[in-house]
Amino acid sequence: MGDIKNLVSDSKKGKVSWRFKGELFSMEVEEIDQAIVDNKHNGIVILSGKNNNLPTRLTAVLSDGSSFDLSCPKKFSFYYLSEHAEIGISVVCVSPDPVNGWRDWHFGIDYEKKELFRHCPAY
């Protein structure tokens, strides 16, 4: 169990808040689609924005409130967030054309390089 507690995602107010070691943190996020705690990396992952009903922005937030945005992989669109046993929180991305036989893929977040990596197909 991680140190991040009480994650609240309020799309009407455009705000995500959480507690880390008893201290309250929050950030403003427009058009929140999904926010989830990444216990494996002690962070929070947020999908936001909309284009053709798909989220357009991916933000990784560290427990101390610092954050960085990640670009969507070429030829893919952000789809949804999911928990993955091997990589923590995965970002499922979809492609209009199959890539190695699949349209939906789990991408992991490399927090050091601040980039996504393709992990495995999403079934």
PDB file of C-alpha atoms in Angstrom:
ATOM      1  CA  MET A   1       0.000   0.000   0.000  1.00  0.00           C
ATOM      2  CA  GLY A   2       1.378   3.391  -0.986  1.00  0.00           C
ATOM      3  CA  ASP A   3       1.649   6.646   0.917  1.00  0.00           C
ATOM      4  CA  ILE A   4      -0.895   8.477  -1.259  1.00  0.00           C
ATOM      5  CA  LYS A   5      -4.347   8.503   0.273  1.00  0.00           C
ATOM      6  CA  ASN A   6      -7.778  10.006  -0.361  1.00  0.00           C
ATOM      7  CA  LEU A   7      -7.452  10.753  -4.077  1.00  0.00           C
ATOM      8  CA  VAL A   8     -10.395  12.893  -5.178  1.00  0.00           C
ATOM      9  CA  SER A   9     -10.997  13.762  -8.809  1.00  0.00           C
ATOM     10  CA  ASP A  10     -13.630  16.490  -9.198  1.00  0.00           C
ATOM     11  CA  SER A  11     -14.300  17.082 -12.893  1.00  0.00           C
ATOM     12  CA  LYS A  12     -16.906  19.796 -12.195  1.00  0.00           C
ATOM     13  CA  LYS A  13     -14.420  21.883 -10.204  1.00  0.00           C
ATOM     14  CA  GLY A  14     -11.470  20.844 -12.389  1.00  0.00           C
ATOM     15  CA  LYS A  15      -9.444  19.733  -9.396  1.00  0.00           C
ATOM     16  CA  VAL A  16      -7.538  16.637  -8.280  1.00  0.00           C
ATOM     17  CA  SER A  17      -6.540  16.382  -4.620  1.00  0.00           C
ATOM     18  CA  TRP A  18      -4.819  13.802  -2.410  1.00  0.00           C
ATOM     19  CA  ARG A  19      -3.036  13.344   0.883  1.00  0.00           C
ATOM     20  CA  PHE A  20       0.618  12.363   1.115  1.00  0.00           C
ATOM     21  CA  LYS A  21       1.990  11.620   4.580  1.00  0.00           C
ATOM     22  CA  GLY A  22      -0.892  13.592   6.078  1.00  0.00           C
ATOM     23  CA  GLU A  23      -0.359  16.716   3.965  1.00  0.00           C
ATOM     24  CA  LEU A  24      -3.044  17.824   1.495  1.00  0.00           C
ATOM     25  CA  PHE A  25      -2.002  18.422  -2.127  1.00  0.00           C
ATOM     26  CA  SER A  26      -4.137  19.549  -5.059  1.00  0.00           C
ATOM     27  CA  MET A  27      -3.840  20.679  -8.643  1.00  0.00           C
ATOM     28  CA  GLU A  28      -6.163  22.183 -11.197  1.00  0.00           C
ATOM     29  CA  VAL A  29      -6.882  19.999 -14.218  1.00  0.00           C
ATOM     30  CA  GLU A  30      -9.341  20.903 -16.965  1.00  0.00           C
ATOM     31  CA  GLU A  31     -11.599  18.242 -18.487  1.00  0.00           C
ATOM     32  CA  ILE A  32     -10.580  15.403 -16.146  1.00  0.00           C
ATOM     33  CA  ASP A  33     -11.305  12.027 -17.677  1.00  0.00           C
ATOM     34  CA  GLN A  34      -9.668   9.689 -15.142  1.00  0.00           C
ATOM     35  CA  ALA A  35      -7.236   9.901 -12.214  1.00  0.00           C
ATOM     36  CA  ILE A  36      -5.703   6.907 -10.451  1.00  0.00           C
ATOM     37  CA  VAL A  37      -3.019   6.278  -7.820  1.00  0.00           C
ATOM     38  CA  ASP A  38       0.083   4.445  -9.028  1.00  0.00           C
ATOM     39  CA  ASN A  39       1.128   2.670  -5.807  1.00  0.00           C
ATOM     40  CA  LYS A  40       4.077   0.979  -7.512  1.00  0.00           C
ATOM     41  CA  HIS A  41       5.680   4.381  -8.260  1.00  0.00           C
ATOM     42  CA  ASN A  42       4.017   6.390  -5.469  1.00  0.00           C
ATOM     43  CA  GLY A  43       2.406   8.801  -7.906  1.00  0.00           C
ATOM     44  CA  ILE A  44      -0.846   9.734  -9.578  1.00  0.00           C
ATOM     45  CA  VAL A  45      -1.691   9.419 -13.263  1.00  0.00           C
ATOM     46  CA  ILE A  46      -4.300  11.713 -14.824  1.00  0.00           C
ATOM     47  CA  LEU A  47      -5.955  11.594 -18.239  1.00  0.00           C
ATOM     48  CA  SER A  48      -7.695  14.787 -19.310  1.00  0.00           C
ATOM     49  CA  GLY A  49      -8.823  16.799 -22.306  1.00  0.00           C
ATOM     50  CA  LYS A  50     -11.161  15.582 -25.028  1.00  0.00           C
ATOM     51  CA  ASN A  51     -10.978  15.106 -28.773  1.00  0.00           C
ATOM     52  CA  ASN A  52     -13.524  12.809 -30.445  1.00  0.00           C
ATOM     53  CA  ASN A  53     -14.439  11.544 -26.935  1.00  0.00           C
ATOM     54  CA  LEU A  54     -10.867  10.403 -26.238  1.00  0.00           C
ATOM     55  CA  PRO A  55      -8.562  12.016 -23.664  1.00  0.00           C
ATOM     56  CA  THR A  56      -5.754  14.135 -25.112  1.00  0.00           C
ATOM     57  CA  ARG A  57      -3.467  14.832 -22.148  1.00  0.00           C
ATOM     58  CA  LEU A  58      -1.571  12.507 -19.809  1.00  0.00           C
ATOM     59  CA  THR A  59      -0.027  13.876 -16.629  1.00  0.00           C
ATOM     60  CA  ALA A  60       2.114  11.978 -14.128  1.00  0.00           C
ATOM     61  CA  VAL A  61       2.195  13.525 -10.664  1.00  0.00           C
ATOM     62  CA  LEU A  62       4.730  12.596  -8.031  1.00  0.00           C
ATOM     63  CA  SER A  63       3.638  12.333  -4.412  1.00  0.00           C
ATOM     64  CA  ASP A  64       5.179  15.743  -3.598  1.00  0.00           C
ATOM     65  CA  GLY A  65       2.983  17.474  -6.189  1.00  0.00           C
ATOM     66  CA  SER A  66       5.572  17.900  -8.948  1.00  0.00           C
ATOM     67  CA  SER A  67       4.309  16.757 -12.339  1.00  0.00           C
ATOM     68  CA  PHE A  68       5.156  16.214 -15.982  1.00  0.00           C
ATOM     69  CA  ASP A  69       3.109  15.625 -19.126  1.00  0.00           C
ATOM     70  CA  LEU A  70       3.664  12.708 -21.451  1.00  0.00           C
ATOM     71  CA  SER A  71       3.074  12.658 -25.195  1.00  0.00           C
ATOM     72  CA  CYS A  72       0.880  10.078 -26.812  1.00  0.00           C
ATOM     73  CA  PRO A  73       2.834   7.529 -28.864  1.00  0.00           C
ATOM     74  CA  LYS A  74       2.807   8.162 -32.616  1.00  0.00           C
ATOM     75  CA  LYS A  75      -0.151   6.601 -34.433  1.00  0.00           C
ATOM     76  CA  PHE A  76      -1.964   6.052 -31.096  1.00  0.00           C
ATOM     77  CA  SER A  77      -4.564   7.902 -29.028  1.00  0.00           C
ATOM     78  CA  PHE A  78      -4.970   7.795 -25.258  1.00  0.00           C
ATOM     79  CA  TYR A  79      -7.863   5.547 -24.266  1.00  0.00           C
ATOM     80  CA  TYR A  80      -8.007   4.761 -20.522  1.00  0.00           C
ATOM     81  CA  LEU A  81      -5.934   3.973 -17.407  1.00  0.00           C
ATOM     82  CA  SER A  82      -5.675   0.493 -15.944  1.00  0.00           C
ATOM     83  CA  GLU A  83      -3.779  -1.279 -13.170  1.00  0.00           C
ATOM     84  CA  HIS A  84      -1.203  -3.719 -14.484  1.00  0.00           C
ATOM     85  CA  ALA A  85       0.546  -6.274 -12.259  1.00  0.00           C
ATOM     86  CA  GLU A  86       3.954  -5.840 -13.910  1.00  0.00           C
ATOM     87  CA  ILE A  87       4.198  -2.102 -14.600  1.00  0.00           C
ATOM     88  CA  GLY A  88       1.866  -0.433 -12.103  1.00  0.00           C
ATOM     89  CA  ILE A  89      -0.585   1.889 -13.799  1.00  0.00           C
ATOM     90  CA  SER A  90      -0.759   1.359 -17.532  1.00  0.00           C
ATOM     91  CA  VAL A  91      -2.048   3.764 -20.120  1.00  0.00           C
ATOM     92  CA  VAL A  92      -4.083   1.897 -22.681  1.00  0.00           C
ATOM     93  CA  CYS A  93      -3.715   3.524 -26.083  1.00  0.00           C
ATOM     94  CA  VAL A  94      -5.621   2.704 -29.244  1.00  0.00           C
ATOM     95  CA  SER A  95      -4.531   2.829 -32.871  1.00  0.00           C
ATOM     96  CA  PRO A  96      -6.858   3.067 -35.882  1.00  0.00           C
ATOM     97  CA  ASP A  97      -4.695   0.467 -37.633  1.00  0.00           C
ATOM     98  CA  PRO A  98      -3.372  -2.704 -35.982  1.00  0.00           C
ATOM     99  CA  VAL A  99       0.204  -2.582 -34.677  1.00  0.00           C
ATOM    100  CA  ASN A 100       1.736  -6.066 -34.597  1.00  0.00           C
ATOM    101  CA  GLY A 101      -1.812  -7.420 -34.922  1.00  0.00           C
ATOM    102  CA  TRP A 102      -3.407  -5.370 -32.100  1.00  0.00           C
ATOM    103  CA  ARG A 103      -5.168  -2.000 -31.923  1.00  0.00           C
ATOM    104  CA  ASP A 104      -5.096  -1.568 -28.112  1.00  0.00           C
ATOM    105  CA  TRP A 105      -1.807  -1.623 -26.189  1.00  0.00           C
ATOM    106  CA  HIS A 106      -0.736  -1.207 -22.574  1.00  0.00           C
ATOM    107  CA  PHE A 107       1.940   1.486 -22.228  1.00  0.00           C
ATOM    108  CA  GLY A 108       3.954   1.916 -19.058  1.00  0.00           C
ATOM    109  CA  ILE A 109       5.402   5.130 -17.687  1.00  0.00           C
ATOM    110  CA  ASP A 110       9.153   5.465 -17.313  1.00  0.00           C
ATOM    111  CA  TYR A 111       9.255   8.050 -14.521  1.00  0.00           C
ATOM    112  CA  GLU A 112      13.007   8.671 -14.897  1.00  0.00           C
ATOM    113  CA  LYS A 113      12.983   9.257 -18.658  1.00  0.00           C
ATOM    114  CA  LYS A 114       9.517  10.849 -18.513  1.00  0.00           C
ATOM    115  CA  GLU A 115       8.246   8.836 -21.443  1.00  0.00           C
ATOM    116  CA  LEU A 116       5.901   5.979 -22.295  1.00  0.00           C
ATOM    117  CA  PHE A 117       6.988   2.512 -23.388  1.00  0.00           C
ATOM    118  CA  ARG A 118       4.863  -0.096 -25.149  1.00  0.00           C
ATOM    119  CA  HIS A 119       4.437  -3.119 -22.889  1.00  0.00           C
ATOM    120  CA  CYS A 120       1.871  -5.622 -24.201  1.00  0.00           C
ATOM    121  CA  PRO A 121      -1.452  -5.876 -26.045  1.00  0.00           C
ATOM    122  CA  ALA A 122      -4.596  -4.936 -24.122  1.00  0.00           C
ATOM    123  CA  TYR A 123      -7.142  -7.718 -24.473  1.00  0.00           C
TER     124      TYR A 123
END
